[in-house]
Amino acid sequence: AYVPLDPDAPPGRLAFMLEDADVVLVVTQDDFRAHLPAEWAGPVINVDAEWSAIAQSPAANVTSGVTAGHLAYIMYTSGSTGQPKGIGIPQRAVARLVLETDYIDLTATDRVAQVATSSFDAATFELWGALLNGGQLVIIPKTIALSPRDLAAHLQQHGVTAIFLTTALFNHMAREAPRAFEGVRHLLFGGEAVDPRWVREVLQVAPPQRLLHVYGPTENTTFTTWHLTETVSPGEMTVPIGRPIANTQTYVLDRAMQPVPVGVYGELYIGGDGLARDYLKRPALTAEKFVPDPFSKIPGSRLYRTGDMVRYRPDGTVEFQGRRDHQVKVRGYRIELG
């Protein structure tokens, strides 16, 4: 299993993650070596300095014995106690996100943009969506990602066919470079409340082949629901987050965990193959958020309580309203105000 470390994160946060996750080895490069906290005394592989030795290693696939239930990675998000909390994602959850699913069909001819840092869960879709389908990963430097016109040129230059943007960055692109997505097969956006004005702008000026509004917490491996967005009427105040992706279940429940009628707001609960195993070393929090699934006949099935308030529209799609608690989103990153 891997633990992505953002070199721009504060040293104290990196030191906590290294200790909390019981990391045994750090893989890095020359540019990032100095960012490791001073407390780290474990082994380090610098791929720049050691590439000649690495290149002599066998090229055959490793027989690992890993199964669908084994851990794939631990990703840290903001914690309500002030300490980040590690979310353990199993192998099956990554496969469920990008292989033989219904919301997207990635192939070996696709070029998938990596805009997110590896410690943001959108990177799971970007990295493994490309690599597990034999496609090409196009890494977007941060300086380019933050400049709409530079990003638009980069997408055209490298023939990017699939890209995910946080809603904030999507809005920024729609304002400054609305023609950026011409030729893109799949444009996905989400991560916070949407402003329909900018969705209409992209659809009217230069739409991609498919525009998907997606939703999902890290605890359910990046994406939970999707909505193919083809039109947005002038009176619309929001865009639905849609229906669950394949191998995923969603329920809108009241405080007694009973389904609510169409049009009535309730809390969104999630089940299926995308669920995390747990919050690392936090059994009480795991038990609070991952509860037994009363609607499943499979022993041990669980639901994740998202804390998000939603409702069903008459057409069966789900519409997002807001939070039950004080969690907020800043440019797609979730912040626990506590």
Short mmCIF file of N, CA, C and O in Angstrom, two decimals, residues 117-204:
data_model
loop_
_atom_site.label_atom_id
_atom_site.label_comp_id
_atom_site.label_asym_id
_atom_site.label_seq_id
_atom_site.Cartn_x
_atom_site.Cartn_y
_atom_site.Cartn_z
N THR A 117 -2.80 16.98 -7.16
CA THR A 117 -1.64 16.40 -6.50
C THR A 117 -1.97 14.97 -6.11
O THR A 117 -3.13 14.60 -5.94
N SER A 118 -0.94 14.16 -5.92
CA SER A 118 -1.17 12.74 -5.62
C SER A 118 -1.82 12.52 -4.27
O SER A 118 -2.34 11.44 -3.99
N SER A 119 -1.83 13.54 -3.40
CA SER A 119 -2.44 13.40 -2.09
C SER A 119 -3.90 13.86 -2.07
O SER A 119 -4.53 13.88 -1.01
N PHE A 120 -4.45 14.22 -3.22
CA PHE A 120 -5.85 14.59 -3.37
C PHE A 120 -6.54 13.43 -4.08
O PHE A 120 -6.02 12.91 -5.06
N ASP A 121 -7.72 13.01 -3.61
CA ASP A 121 -8.27 11.73 -4.09
C ASP A 121 -8.67 11.75 -5.55
O ASP A 121 -8.85 10.69 -6.15
N ALA A 122 -8.77 12.91 -6.19
CA ALA A 122 -9.01 12.94 -7.63
C ALA A 122 -7.87 12.26 -8.38
O ALA A 122 -8.06 11.73 -9.48
N ALA A 123 -6.67 12.24 -7.78
CA ALA A 123 -5.54 11.60 -8.43
C ALA A 123 -5.75 10.10 -8.61
O ALA A 123 -5.15 9.49 -9.51
N THR A 124 -6.59 9.49 -7.78
CA THR A 124 -6.89 8.07 -7.95
C THR A 124 -7.53 7.82 -9.31
O THR A 124 -7.16 6.88 -10.04
N PHE A 125 -8.49 8.67 -9.67
CA PHE A 125 -9.11 8.56 -10.99
C PHE A 125 -8.10 8.84 -12.09
O PHE A 125 -8.03 8.12 -13.10
N GLU A 126 -7.29 9.88 -11.92
CA GLU A 126 -6.37 10.29 -12.97
C GLU A 126 -5.29 9.23 -13.22
O GLU A 126 -5.09 8.78 -14.35
N LEU A 127 -4.59 8.85 -12.15
CA LEU A 127 -3.48 7.91 -12.28
C LEU A 127 -3.94 6.55 -12.78
O LEU A 127 -3.45 6.04 -13.80
N TRP A 128 -4.88 5.96 -12.04
CA TRP A 128 -5.25 4.58 -12.35
C TRP A 128 -6.25 4.50 -13.50
O TRP A 128 -6.32 3.47 -14.18
N GLY A 129 -7.00 5.58 -13.74
CA GLY A 129 -7.85 5.60 -14.94
C GLY A 129 -7.01 5.48 -16.19
O GLY A 129 -7.38 4.78 -17.15
N ALA A 130 -5.86 6.14 -16.21
CA ALA A 130 -4.96 6.04 -17.35
C ALA A 130 -4.22 4.70 -17.35
O ALA A 130 -4.30 3.93 -18.31
N LEU A 131 -3.52 4.40 -16.27
CA LEU A 131 -2.57 3.29 -16.29
C LEU A 131 -3.24 1.92 -16.31
O LEU A 131 -2.75 1.00 -16.97
N LEU A 132 -4.36 1.75 -15.61
CA LEU A 132 -5.01 0.43 -15.58
C LEU A 132 -5.76 0.14 -16.88
O LEU A 132 -6.19 -1.00 -17.11
N ASN A 133 -5.92 1.16 -17.73
CA ASN A 133 -6.57 0.95 -19.02
C ASN A 133 -5.59 1.06 -20.18
O ASN A 133 -6.00 1.08 -21.35
N GLY A 134 -4.29 1.14 -19.86
CA GLY A 134 -3.28 1.20 -20.91
C GLY A 134 -3.17 2.54 -21.57
O GLY A 134 -2.52 2.66 -22.62
N GLY A 135 -3.78 3.58 -20.99
CA GLY A 135 -3.73 4.90 -21.59
C GLY A 135 -2.49 5.67 -21.17
O GLY A 135 -1.59 5.15 -20.51
N GLN A 136 -2.45 6.94 -21.57
CA GLN A 136 -1.31 7.80 -21.27
C GLN A 136 -1.70 8.82 -20.21
O GLN A 136 -2.79 9.40 -20.26
N LEU A 137 -0.81 9.02 -19.24
CA LEU A 137 -1.02 10.02 -18.20
C LEU A 137 -0.27 11.29 -18.59
O LEU A 137 0.94 11.24 -18.83
N VAL A 138 -0.99 12.39 -18.68
CA VAL A 138 -0.39 13.68 -19.03
C VAL A 138 -0.32 14.52 -17.76
O VAL A 138 -1.34 15.02 -17.28
N ILE A 139 0.87 14.66 -17.20
CA ILE A 139 1.03 15.36 -15.93
C ILE A 139 1.07 16.86 -16.19
O ILE A 139 1.89 17.35 -16.97
N ILE A 140 0.17 17.60 -15.54
CA ILE A 140 0.06 19.04 -15.72
C ILE A 140 0.81 19.75 -14.59
O ILE A 140 0.43 19.62 -13.42
N PRO A 141 1.86 20.49 -14.89
CA PRO A 141 2.56 21.24 -13.84
C PRO A 141 1.62 22.23 -13.16
O PRO A 141 0.71 22.78 -13.79
N LYS A 142 1.86 22.46 -11.87
CA LYS A 142 0.96 23.33 -11.11
C LYS A 142 0.90 24.74 -11.70
O LYS A 142 -0.18 25.36 -11.74
N THR A 143 2.02 25.26 -12.18
CA THR A 143 2.01 26.61 -12.73
C THR A 143 1.10 26.72 -13.95
O THR A 143 0.47 27.75 -14.18
N ILE A 144 1.00 25.64 -14.71
CA ILE A 144 0.12 25.63 -15.88
C ILE A 144 -1.33 25.44 -15.46
O ILE A 144 -2.24 26.09 -15.98
N ALA A 145 -1.57 24.57 -14.48
CA ALA A 145 -2.93 24.29 -14.04
C ALA A 145 -3.62 25.53 -13.48
O ALA A 145 -4.85 25.64 -13.54
N LEU A 146 -2.85 26.46 -12.94
CA LEU A 146 -3.44 27.64 -12.32
C LEU A 146 -3.60 28.80 -13.30
O LEU A 146 -4.09 29.87 -12.92
N SER A 147 -3.22 28.60 -14.54
CA SER A 147 -3.37 29.63 -15.57
C SER A 147 -4.32 29.10 -16.65
O SER A 147 -3.94 28.22 -17.42
N PRO A 148 -5.56 29.60 -16.71
CA PRO A 148 -6.54 29.03 -17.64
C PRO A 148 -6.06 28.98 -19.08
O PRO A 148 -6.25 27.95 -19.76
N ARG A 149 -5.46 30.03 -19.57
CA ARG A 149 -5.04 30.03 -20.98
C ARG A 149 -3.87 29.06 -21.21
O ARG A 149 -3.82 28.38 -22.24
N ASP A 150 -2.96 28.98 -20.26
CA ASP A 150 -1.86 28.01 -20.38
C ASP A 150 -2.40 26.58 -20.31
O ASP A 150 -1.93 25.71 -21.06
N LEU A 151 -3.35 26.36 -19.43
CA LEU A 151 -3.93 25.02 -19.32
C LEU A 151 -4.68 24.65 -20.60
O LEU A 151 -4.55 23.51 -21.09
N ALA A 152 -5.42 25.59 -21.16
CA ALA A 152 -6.14 25.32 -22.40
C ALA A 152 -5.16 24.94 -23.51
O ALA A 152 -5.38 23.98 -24.26
N ALA A 153 -4.06 25.67 -23.61
CA ALA A 153 -3.06 25.36 -24.64
C ALA A 153 -2.41 24.01 -24.40
O ALA A 153 -2.15 23.25 -25.34
N HIS A 154 -2.18 23.68 -23.13
CA HIS A 154 -1.55 22.40 -22.77
C HIS A 154 -2.47 21.23 -23.15
O HIS A 154 -2.00 20.20 -23.65
N LEU A 155 -3.75 21.39 -22.90
CA LEU A 155 -4.71 20.32 -23.23
C LEU A 155 -4.72 20.06 -24.73
O LEU A 155 -4.75 18.91 -25.17
N GLN A 156 -4.70 21.14 -25.52
CA GLN A 156 -4.69 20.98 -26.97
C GLN A 156 -3.37 20.40 -27.46
O GLN A 156 -3.33 19.50 -28.29
N GLN A 157 -2.27 20.91 -26.92
CA GLN A 157 -0.95 20.47 -27.36
C GLN A 157 -0.73 18.99 -27.13
O GLN A 157 -0.14 18.30 -27.98
N HIS A 158 -1.21 18.47 -26.00
CA HIS A 158 -0.97 17.07 -25.65
C HIS A 158 -2.16 16.16 -25.96
O HIS A 158 -2.14 14.99 -25.60
N GLY A 159 -3.18 16.69 -26.61
CA GLY A 159 -4.31 15.87 -27.03
C GLY A 159 -5.03 15.19 -25.90
O GLY A 159 -5.44 14.03 -26.01
N VAL A 160 -5.21 15.91 -24.78
CA VAL A 160 -5.89 15.34 -23.61
C VAL A 160 -7.33 14.99 -23.97
O VAL A 160 -8.06 15.80 -24.56
N THR A 161 -7.74 13.77 -23.64
CA THR A 161 -9.10 13.32 -23.95
C THR A 161 -9.98 13.19 -22.71
O THR A 161 -11.20 13.09 -22.84
N ALA A 162 -9.38 13.18 -21.50
CA ALA A 162 -10.17 13.04 -20.28
C ALA A 162 -9.52 13.88 -19.19
O ALA A 162 -8.30 13.83 -18.99
N ILE A 163 -10.35 14.65 -18.46
CA ILE A 163 -9.82 15.51 -17.42
C ILE A 163 -10.87 15.72 -16.35
O ILE A 163 -12.07 15.85 -16.65
N PHE A 164 -10.43 15.73 -15.09
CA PHE A 164 -11.29 16.12 -13.97
C PHE A 164 -10.79 17.43 -13.41
O PHE A 164 -9.59 17.62 -13.20
N LEU A 165 -11.74 18.34 -13.12
CA LEU A 165 -11.43 19.62 -12.50
C LEU A 165 -12.32 19.81 -11.28
O LEU A 165 -13.50 19.45 -11.30
N THR A 166 -11.76 20.38 -10.22
CA THR A 166 -12.63 20.81 -9.13
C THR A 166 -13.57 21.88 -9.68
O THR A 166 -13.27 22.57 -10.66
N THR A 167 -14.73 22.02 -9.04
CA THR A 167 -15.71 23.00 -9.51
C THR A 167 -15.12 24.40 -9.55
O THR A 167 -15.39 25.17 -10.49
N ALA A 168 -14.29 24.74 -8.56
CA ALA A 168 -13.69 26.07 -8.54
C ALA A 168 -12.81 26.30 -9.76
O ALA A 168 -12.86 27.36 -10.39
N LEU A 169 -12.00 25.31 -10.13
CA LEU A 169 -11.13 25.45 -11.30
C LEU A 169 -11.95 25.41 -12.59
O LEU A 169 -11.66 26.14 -13.55
N PHE A 170 -13.00 24.59 -12.61
CA PHE A 170 -13.90 24.55 -13.77
C PHE A 170 -14.52 25.93 -14.00
O PHE A 170 -14.56 26.44 -15.14
N ASN A 171 -15.02 26.56 -12.93
CA ASN A 171 -15.60 27.90 -13.04
C ASN A 171 -14.57 28.90 -13.58
O ASN A 171 -14.88 29.75 -14.42
N HIS A 172 -13.35 28.81 -13.06
CA HIS A 172 -12.28 29.71 -13.48
C HIS A 172 -11.98 29.54 -14.97
O HIS A 172 -11.82 30.53 -15.71
N MET A 173 -11.93 28.29 -15.41
CA MET A 173 -11.69 28.02 -16.83
C MET A 173 -12.84 28.54 -17.69
O MET A 173 -12.63 29.11 -18.77
N ALA A 174 -14.08 28.36 -17.22
CA ALA A 174 -15.24 28.82 -17.98
C ALA A 174 -15.23 30.33 -18.15
O ALA A 174 -15.66 30.86 -19.18
N ARG A 175 -14.75 31.03 -17.14
CA ARG A 175 -14.67 32.50 -17.20
C ARG A 175 -13.57 32.97 -18.16
O ARG A 175 -13.78 33.88 -18.96
N GLU A 176 -12.40 32.35 -18.02
CA GLU A 176 -11.21 32.87 -18.71
C GLU A 176 -10.89 32.19 -20.04
O GLU A 176 -10.29 32.80 -20.91
N ALA A 177 -11.25 30.92 -20.18
CA ALA A 177 -10.91 30.18 -21.41
C ALA A 177 -12.00 29.17 -21.72
O ALA A 177 -11.78 27.95 -21.70
N PRO A 178 -13.22 29.64 -22.04
CA PRO A 178 -14.36 28.72 -22.22
C PRO A 178 -14.21 27.76 -23.39
O PRO A 178 -14.93 26.76 -23.44
N ARG A 179 -13.30 28.02 -24.30
CA ARG A 179 -13.11 27.12 -25.44
C ARG A 179 -12.04 26.06 -25.17
O ARG A 179 -11.64 25.32 -26.07
N ALA A 180 -11.58 25.97 -23.92
CA ALA A 180 -10.46 25.10 -23.60
C ALA A 180 -10.75 23.62 -23.82
O ALA A 180 -9.84 22.82 -24.02
N PHE A 181 -12.04 23.24 -23.78
CA PHE A 181 -12.36 21.81 -23.74
C PHE A 181 -12.81 21.25 -25.08
O PHE A 181 -13.31 20.13 -25.15
N GLU A 182 -12.62 22.02 -26.17
CA GLU A 182 -12.91 21.49 -27.49
C GLU A 182 -12.01 20.28 -27.76
O GLU A 182 -10.80 20.34 -27.56
N GLY A 183 -12.60 19.20 -28.20
CA GLY A 183 -11.84 18.00 -28.49
C GLY A 183 -11.68 17.04 -27.33
O GLY A 183 -11.22 15.91 -27.52
N VAL A 184 -12.03 17.47 -26.12
CA VAL A 184 -11.95 16.58 -24.96
C VAL A 184 -13.13 15.62 -24.98
O VAL A 184 -14.28 16.04 -25.15
N ARG A 185 -12.85 14.34 -24.82
CA ARG A 185 -13.93 13.34 -24.81
C ARG A 185 -14.72 13.38 -23.52
O ARG A 185 -15.95 13.33 -23.54
N HIS A 186 -14.03 13.43 -22.39
CA HIS A 186 -14.68 13.37 -21.08
C HIS A 186 -14.17 14.52 -20.21
O HIS A 186 -12.98 14.57 -19.87
N LEU A 187 -15.06 15.43 -19.86
CA LEU A 187 -14.73 16.48 -18.90
C LEU A 187 -15.59 16.25 -17.66
O LEU A 187 -16.82 16.27 -17.73
N LEU A 188 -14.92 15.99 -16.54
CA LEU A 188 -15.61 15.76 -15.28
C LEU A 188 -15.30 16.91 -14.34
O LEU A 188 -14.18 17.42 -14.29
N PHE A 189 -16.31 17.33 -13.57
CA PHE A 189 -16.08 18.38 -12.58
C PHE A 189 -16.94 18.10 -11.36
O PHE A 189 -17.98 17.46 -11.44
N GLY A 190 -16.48 18.59 -10.20
CA GLY A 190 -17.22 18.39 -8.96
C GLY A 190 -16.34 18.71 -7.78
O GLY A 190 -15.22 19.20 -7.91
N GLY A 191 -16.87 18.45 -6.59
CA GLY A 191 -16.09 18.67 -5.38
C GLY A 191 -16.66 19.71 -4.46
O GLY A 191 -16.25 19.81 -3.30
N GLU A 192 -17.60 20.52 -4.97
CA GLU A 192 -18.26 21.52 -4.14
C GLU A 192 -19.50 22.00 -4.87
O GLU A 192 -19.77 21.59 -5.99
N ALA A 193 -20.30 22.87 -4.21
CA ALA A 193 -21.55 23.34 -4.80
C ALA A 193 -21.28 24.01 -6.15
O ALA A 193 -20.30 24.72 -6.33
N VAL A 194 -22.19 23.77 -7.10
CA VAL A 194 -21.97 24.19 -8.48
C VAL A 194 -22.77 25.47 -8.78
O VAL A 194 -23.85 25.68 -8.23
N ASP A 195 -22.21 26.30 -9.66
CA ASP A 195 -22.91 27.48 -10.16
C ASP A 195 -23.32 27.19 -11.61
O ASP A 195 -22.46 27.10 -12.50
N PRO A 196 -24.63 27.03 -11.89
CA PRO A 196 -25.07 26.63 -13.24
C PRO A 196 -24.64 27.59 -14.34
O PRO A 196 -24.53 27.20 -15.50
N ARG A 197 -24.36 28.86 -13.98
CA ARG A 197 -23.99 29.84 -14.99
C ARG A 197 -22.78 29.39 -15.79
O ARG A 197 -22.75 29.51 -17.03
N TRP A 198 -21.76 28.85 -15.10
CA TRP A 198 -20.53 28.49 -15.80
C TRP A 198 -20.68 27.17 -16.55
O TRP A 198 -20.00 26.95 -17.56
N VAL A 199 -21.57 26.32 -16.08
CA VAL A 199 -21.86 25.09 -16.83
C VAL A 199 -22.52 25.45 -18.15
O VAL A 199 -22.16 24.91 -19.22
N ARG A 200 -23.49 26.38 -18.11
CA ARG A 200 -24.14 26.83 -19.34
C ARG A 200 -23.12 27.45 -20.30
O ARG A 200 -23.18 27.25 -21.52
N GLU A 201 -22.18 28.22 -19.75
CA GLU A 201 -21.17 28.88 -20.58
C GLU A 201 -20.37 27.86 -21.38
O GLU A 201 -20.18 28.01 -22.60
N VAL A 202 -19.90 26.82 -20.71
CA VAL A 202 -19.11 25.80 -21.40
C VAL A 202 -19.96 25.06 -22.43
O VAL A 202 -19.52 24.80 -23.56
N LEU A 203 -21.19 24.72 -22.07
CA LEU A 203 -22.06 23.98 -22.99
C LEU A 203 -22.41 24.81 -24.23
O LEU A 203 -22.56 24.27 -25.33
N GLN A 204 -22.53 26.11 -24.07
CA GLN A 204 -22.93 26.96 -25.19
C GLN A 204 -21.77 27.35 -26.08
O GLN A 204 -21.91 27.44 -27.30
#
